[in-house]
Amino acid sequence: PQAPSTRNDIRDCSADPPYLPPTATNTTARLAVLRGILRTHGIHAYIVPSTDAHMSEYISKRDARLGWLTGFTGSAGTAVVTRDKAALWTDSRYWTQAERELDCNWELQRTTSIESIGTWILEVVPAEGNVSLDPFLFSIDTWNSYSRALHGSSQTLLPLETNLVDQAWGDQRPPPSSSEIYSLPAEFTGSSWQEKVAGIRQQMEQHVRRPTAVLLSGLEETAWLFNLRGDDIPYNPVFYSYTLLTNTTISLFVEESRLSAEARQSLRSGCPGPLCVELKEYGQVSAHLRHYAQGNVTVWLGTEYTTYGLYAIIPQEKLLEESYSPVMMSKAVKNTHEQEMLRATHVRDAVAVIQFLLWLEKTVPQGQVDEFSGAQRIDAFRWAQEHSRGPSFQSISASG
């Protein structure tokens, strides 16, 4: 039998000189800049996740810090950079991709466990060293896991509100989205945002702890509550925002200039009064929450979508924690109108899929279809359907 040919689409760091495929990204300069910043801050290791400040499953280009720093474009991973080492942790879906995209500055760790990241940090970071991260990019659970992993060591877990990757990225970082945030027509929602707010306030009153406010961090929570939509993240009809809903006030943290005239009018229609939405700058959420938490209050939040950065602002005795906020739980239960809309949507989508299957039957025997052209074709059939806003994720197709 023939000897297996050496693969030339993945890196070989043991070769002399090391071999890198054309898909690998040269990260030497980026790492040098970041390491200079680490030294300035007196930090020995910096942890970089693949998430955004809202624990979104998908992220925008502006939030793709892991991708920029490492060259790795998979959807899940964690990087740690020290003053002389750099490593990436990711799961088995992405091992081959990582070997194609990473250069030899990076060690690939074939696991995702925080214990393994902690062990690596303990081995490479000197005793008394500072391990730092951006607390607004880590869930409460993940923060606690890192805290446990380093517990008992002499190393300190140091939250830094300035994101060091953003500093290194500088003016090359993509700008924030400027596209319009629009109102979803009433024909699709089945209930007005005022009715939804009233429903959440009722749940606050009926809760045994009588919370005075609900904090919303998940992007779909605010979008659902106010019947608003945007396209800040590909395949996701959401926009960057936070909401603090109290018994008598509503604060929406969002880039106000992006709201359509219709959306702004809808939100301001109840002013002044308890159904008046006060629009505040997106970046003001921490300061506003810190001020609010000084009063005699109880803040209800869902831990799945709240970052440790926001969570840590609220004194422990003033917190009401559940896995999901009352908005997320309410959103999960569809009203009669939403159920009808969902069924109608699936019928329209079924038409597109049937058209696609028919097209495949006719076209595949001619040998002209590959996975990419097939994916483009099904997208086109879907776009042609009424009310289409595009697919909910990039088409994944495979054959043979």
XYZ file of C-alpha atoms in Angstrom:
400
model
C 0.000 0.000 0.000
C 1.067 3.584 -0.640
C 2.463 5.572 2.266
C -0.115 8.105 3.449
C 0.653 11.528 2.023
C 1.484 14.200 4.595
C -1.397 16.642 4.870
C -0.599 20.120 3.660
C -3.823 21.768 4.860
C -2.848 21.754 8.550
C 0.113 23.278 10.393
C 3.254 21.332 11.305
C 5.068 23.123 14.118
C 7.627 20.315 14.530
C 9.041 20.893 11.017
C 12.088 23.111 10.565
C 11.099 25.712 9.574
C 7.516 25.196 10.836
C 4.986 24.607 8.048
C 1.828 26.759 7.992
C -0.999 26.301 5.480
C -2.267 29.428 3.669
C -5.356 29.376 5.932
C -3.274 30.110 9.065
C -3.197 33.651 10.490
C 0.066 35.289 11.544
C -0.623 36.418 15.129
C 2.905 37.396 16.184
C 2.318 41.169 16.055
C -1.090 40.945 17.778
C 0.329 38.879 20.624
C 3.266 41.261 21.021
C 0.896 44.232 21.417
C -1.325 42.351 23.892
C 1.682 41.201 25.935
C 2.917 44.797 26.150
C -0.503 45.753 27.589
C -0.359 42.813 30.046
C 2.988 44.031 31.379
C 1.657 47.582 31.759
C -1.220 46.259 33.904
C 1.003 43.859 35.856
C -0.930 40.833 34.563
C 0.598 37.375 34.033
C -2.281 35.625 32.215
C -5.351 36.921 30.380
C -8.368 34.748 29.559
C -10.284 35.453 26.327
C -13.678 33.760 25.735
C -15.699 33.443 22.516
C -18.817 35.128 23.972
C -20.224 38.654 24.062
C -21.592 40.711 26.977
C -25.057 39.129 26.607
C -24.039 35.442 26.544
C -25.298 35.252 22.946
C -24.964 31.984 21.049
C -23.943 33.924 17.938
C -21.827 37.087 18.083
C -21.149 40.112 15.879
C -17.815 40.749 14.110
C -17.111 43.490 16.671
C -17.271 40.906 19.480
C -15.126 38.277 17.715
C -12.138 38.959 19.989
C -11.037 35.324 20.109
C -11.104 35.135 16.299
C -9.058 38.303 15.860
C -6.450 37.363 18.448
C -5.933 33.720 17.411
C -7.115 33.473 13.793
C -9.446 30.637 14.885
C -12.995 31.238 13.602
C -14.912 28.379 15.263
C -17.949 29.334 17.324
C -16.669 28.000 20.658
C -13.315 28.289 22.344
C -11.224 29.948 25.049
C -7.751 31.431 24.735
C -5.237 32.184 27.468
C -2.252 34.438 26.808
C 0.671 34.714 29.224
C 3.850 36.753 28.850
C 5.527 33.963 26.883
C 2.859 31.354 26.030
C -0.516 31.206 24.296
C -3.048 28.360 24.211
C -6.491 27.727 22.725
C -9.053 25.287 24.150
C -11.836 23.993 21.873
C -13.974 20.895 21.389
C -13.631 18.067 18.871
C -15.842 19.747 16.236
C -13.039 22.247 15.666
C -9.715 20.448 16.120
C -8.950 20.145 12.400
C -10.140 23.696 11.762
C -7.894 24.986 14.548
C -4.869 23.192 13.047
C -5.638 24.955 9.759
C -6.135 28.441 11.245
C -3.656 28.725 14.145
C -0.009 29.596 13.649
C 2.768 28.133 15.791
C 2.429 30.791 18.501
C -0.510 28.742 19.814
C -0.774 25.445 21.666
C -4.024 23.624 20.835
C -5.671 22.041 23.887
C -8.178 19.381 22.891
C -10.655 19.931 25.716
C -12.964 22.680 26.977
C -12.975 21.995 30.714
C -12.277 24.958 32.959
C -10.351 22.577 35.258
C -7.898 21.918 32.418
C -7.550 25.662 31.716
C -6.980 26.262 35.443
C -4.349 23.501 35.627
C -2.495 24.963 32.612
C -2.557 28.445 34.180
C -1.244 27.078 37.500
C 1.630 25.382 35.640
C 2.734 28.341 33.507
C 1.955 31.383 35.664
C 4.378 32.195 38.495
C 3.221 32.005 42.123
C 1.588 35.258 43.274
C 0.765 35.965 39.598
C -2.332 37.874 38.482
C -4.817 36.061 36.231
C -7.187 38.552 34.624
C -10.347 38.638 32.515
C -13.176 40.954 31.483
C -16.034 40.210 33.942
C -18.577 41.455 31.387
C -17.748 38.528 29.055
C -18.168 35.672 31.550
C -21.310 34.111 32.931
C -21.710 33.914 36.699
C -21.185 30.113 36.583
C -18.046 30.379 34.443
C -16.541 33.037 36.705
C -17.215 30.856 39.750
C -15.639 27.846 37.984
C -12.418 29.811 37.317
C -12.474 31.022 40.902
C -12.720 27.406 42.123
C -10.012 26.221 39.686
C -7.538 28.758 41.119
C -8.764 28.447 44.717
C -6.059 27.477 47.158
C -3.297 28.684 44.824
C -1.387 31.904 45.423
C -2.674 33.336 42.143
C -5.305 36.072 42.091
C -8.307 36.215 39.748
C -8.512 39.878 38.845
C -11.575 41.350 37.057
C -10.565 44.175 34.699
C -13.360 46.297 33.247
C -11.110 47.535 30.429
C -10.980 44.821 27.761
C -7.320 44.310 26.881
C -8.007 42.603 23.532
C -10.058 45.658 22.499
C -7.082 47.843 23.440
C -4.739 45.727 21.315
C -7.239 45.592 18.427
C -7.483 49.395 18.456
C -9.043 51.178 15.492
C -8.965 47.978 13.421
C -11.894 46.667 15.493
C -15.154 46.699 13.488
C -17.491 49.595 14.438
C -20.753 49.016 16.348
C -23.843 48.351 14.232
C -25.650 51.443 13.004
C -28.614 49.714 11.313
C -32.186 50.596 12.247
C -34.014 49.034 15.205
C -37.626 48.615 14.097
C -41.019 47.707 15.593
C -42.472 44.302 14.829
C -45.968 44.817 13.366
C -48.830 43.963 15.741
C -50.061 41.293 13.298
C -47.069 39.116 14.306
C -46.994 39.560 18.080
C -50.471 38.896 19.470
C -49.869 41.269 22.397
C -48.578 44.816 22.783
C -45.410 45.598 24.713
C -47.553 47.384 27.312
C -49.475 44.128 27.942
C -46.205 42.207 28.266
C -44.808 44.733 30.754
C -48.030 44.526 32.793
C -47.716 40.718 32.840
C -44.120 40.837 34.120
C -45.033 43.406 36.800
C -47.854 41.130 37.921
C -45.341 38.276 38.327
C -43.124 40.611 40.399
C -46.044 41.421 42.720
C -47.030 37.769 43.096
C -43.490 36.521 43.817
C -42.899 35.630 47.468
C -39.771 37.848 47.504
C -41.626 40.855 46.011
C -38.737 41.993 43.759
C -38.692 45.709 42.928
C -36.972 45.275 39.531
C -36.172 42.791 36.767
C -32.809 43.082 34.976
C -32.718 41.821 31.370
C -29.355 41.050 29.741
C -30.282 38.486 27.053
C -30.796 40.295 23.746
C -33.900 38.294 22.854
C -35.478 39.273 26.197
C -35.543 43.003 25.443
C -36.474 42.404 21.788
C -39.450 40.254 22.835
C -40.607 42.550 25.652
C -40.824 45.686 23.472
C -41.743 43.969 20.164
C -38.576 45.406 18.609
C -36.149 43.803 16.175
C -32.714 44.567 14.719
C -29.887 42.817 12.903
C -26.780 43.457 14.996
C -25.850 39.759 14.873
C -26.068 37.703 11.643
C -29.056 35.280 11.594
C -30.443 36.784 14.832
C -33.122 39.526 14.793
C -31.753 41.295 17.894
C -29.940 44.504 18.873
C -27.540 45.435 21.685
C -29.542 46.450 24.745
C -30.292 45.981 28.439
C -33.533 46.642 30.317
C -34.207 47.477 33.957
C -37.941 47.167 34.613
C -39.228 48.350 38.007
C -42.744 48.617 39.449
C -43.066 52.199 38.238
C -40.298 52.833 35.673
C -38.832 51.270 32.534
C -35.204 51.939 31.530
C -34.070 50.729 28.101
C -30.311 50.953 27.493
C -29.856 51.202 23.744
C -28.308 53.447 21.078
C -31.303 55.786 20.811
C -30.351 57.233 17.406
C -30.862 53.781 15.853
C -34.540 53.475 16.832
C -36.928 54.029 13.921
C -39.324 56.973 14.356
C -42.168 54.473 14.741
C -40.292 52.505 17.433
C -39.428 55.653 19.391
C -43.010 56.868 19.205
C -44.298 53.491 20.430
C -41.924 53.481 23.423
C -42.651 57.094 24.396
C -46.440 56.927 23.981
C -47.046 56.412 27.720
C -44.921 59.360 28.899
C -45.038 60.502 31.595
C -46.154 57.531 33.688
C -45.355 53.894 34.581
C -45.612 52.853 30.887
C -43.081 55.459 29.740
C -39.847 53.921 28.444
C -36.845 56.032 29.447
C -34.153 55.664 26.806
C -30.608 55.594 28.186
C -27.230 55.085 26.534
C -26.256 51.417 26.168
C -22.981 51.999 28.031
C -24.705 53.501 31.099
C -26.174 50.229 32.381
C -23.469 49.542 35.015
C -23.568 53.049 36.498
C -27.380 53.077 36.538
C -27.554 49.631 38.166
C -24.938 50.612 40.773
C -27.010 53.679 41.693
C -30.283 51.711 41.778
C -28.785 48.975 43.973
C -28.003 51.514 46.711
C -31.718 51.769 47.568
C -34.023 49.395 49.432
C -34.458 47.114 46.408
C -34.492 43.498 45.216
C -33.313 42.801 41.658
C -34.657 39.691 39.896
C -32.392 38.273 37.186
C -31.767 35.126 35.154
C -28.280 33.791 35.796
C -28.011 32.098 32.362
C -27.772 35.422 30.500
C -26.338 37.807 33.116
C -22.583 38.401 33.135
C -20.556 38.290 36.311
C -19.711 41.980 35.733
C -23.351 43.094 36.165
C -24.131 40.498 38.825
C -21.243 41.646 41.039
C -22.629 45.220 41.111
C -25.698 44.136 43.111
C -25.187 43.293 46.818
C -25.927 39.621 47.448
C -28.822 40.283 49.844
C -30.556 42.409 47.184
C -30.506 39.667 44.526
C -33.268 37.305 43.452
C -31.552 34.703 41.259
C -33.255 32.150 39.037
C -31.834 30.363 36.000
C -34.107 32.331 33.667
C -35.768 35.713 34.075
C -39.579 35.965 34.113
C -39.344 37.484 30.615
C -37.496 34.437 29.269
C -40.086 32.137 30.855
C -43.021 34.198 29.509
C -41.455 34.364 26.040
C -41.241 30.565 25.968
C -45.038 30.219 26.258
C -46.567 31.244 22.931
C -49.996 32.884 22.847
C -52.682 31.625 20.445
C -51.774 34.208 17.804
C -48.060 33.381 17.986
C -48.897 29.678 17.601
C -50.902 30.433 14.444
C -48.011 32.535 13.112
C -45.538 29.715 13.800
C -47.691 27.191 11.954
C -48.061 29.546 8.979
C -44.290 30.091 8.985
C -43.637 26.347 8.893
C -46.041 25.917 5.975
C -44.209 28.613 3.994
C -40.870 27.048 4.876
C -42.138 23.583 3.873
C -42.999 24.975 0.424
C -39.411 26.211 0.054
C -37.997 22.829 1.164
C -40.267 20.910 -1.252
C -39.202 23.220 -4.105
C -35.598 22.544 -3.140
C -36.047 18.735 -3.052
C -37.663 18.859 -6.489
C -34.793 20.983 -7.788
C -32.276 18.498 -6.306
C -33.992 15.523 -7.967
C -33.728 17.186 -11.358
C -30.273 18.702 -10.958
C -28.124 16.218 -9.020
C -28.095 13.572 -11.826
C -26.525 16.209 -14.104
C -23.537 16.380 -11.743
C -23.651 20.156 -11.410
C -24.594 20.538 -7.704
C -22.216 20.789 -4.778
C -22.952 21.517 -1.120
C -22.330 25.235 -1.527
C -24.555 25.777 -4.555
C -27.213 23.629 -2.863
C -27.127 25.839 0.245
C -27.399 28.966 -1.918
C -30.387 27.486 -3.740
C -32.385 26.620 -0.607
C -31.680 30.124 0.754
C -33.054 31.589 -2.482
C -36.248 29.493 -2.253
C -36.729 30.673 1.350
C -36.092 34.328 0.523
C -38.798 34.144 -2.137
C -41.422 33.334 0.517
C -43.529 36.136 1.984
C -42.190 37.802 5.186
C -38.784 36.105 4.878
C -35.966 37.811 6.793
C -33.411 35.137 5.883
C -32.382 31.819 7.488
C -31.859 31.410 11.247
C -28.322 30.082 10.709
C -25.968 29.480 7.800
C -27.110 26.425 5.868
C -25.159 23.303 6.840
C -25.176 20.778 4.022
C -23.228 17.619 3.356
C -23.326 14.664 0.994
C -21.285 11.573 0.314
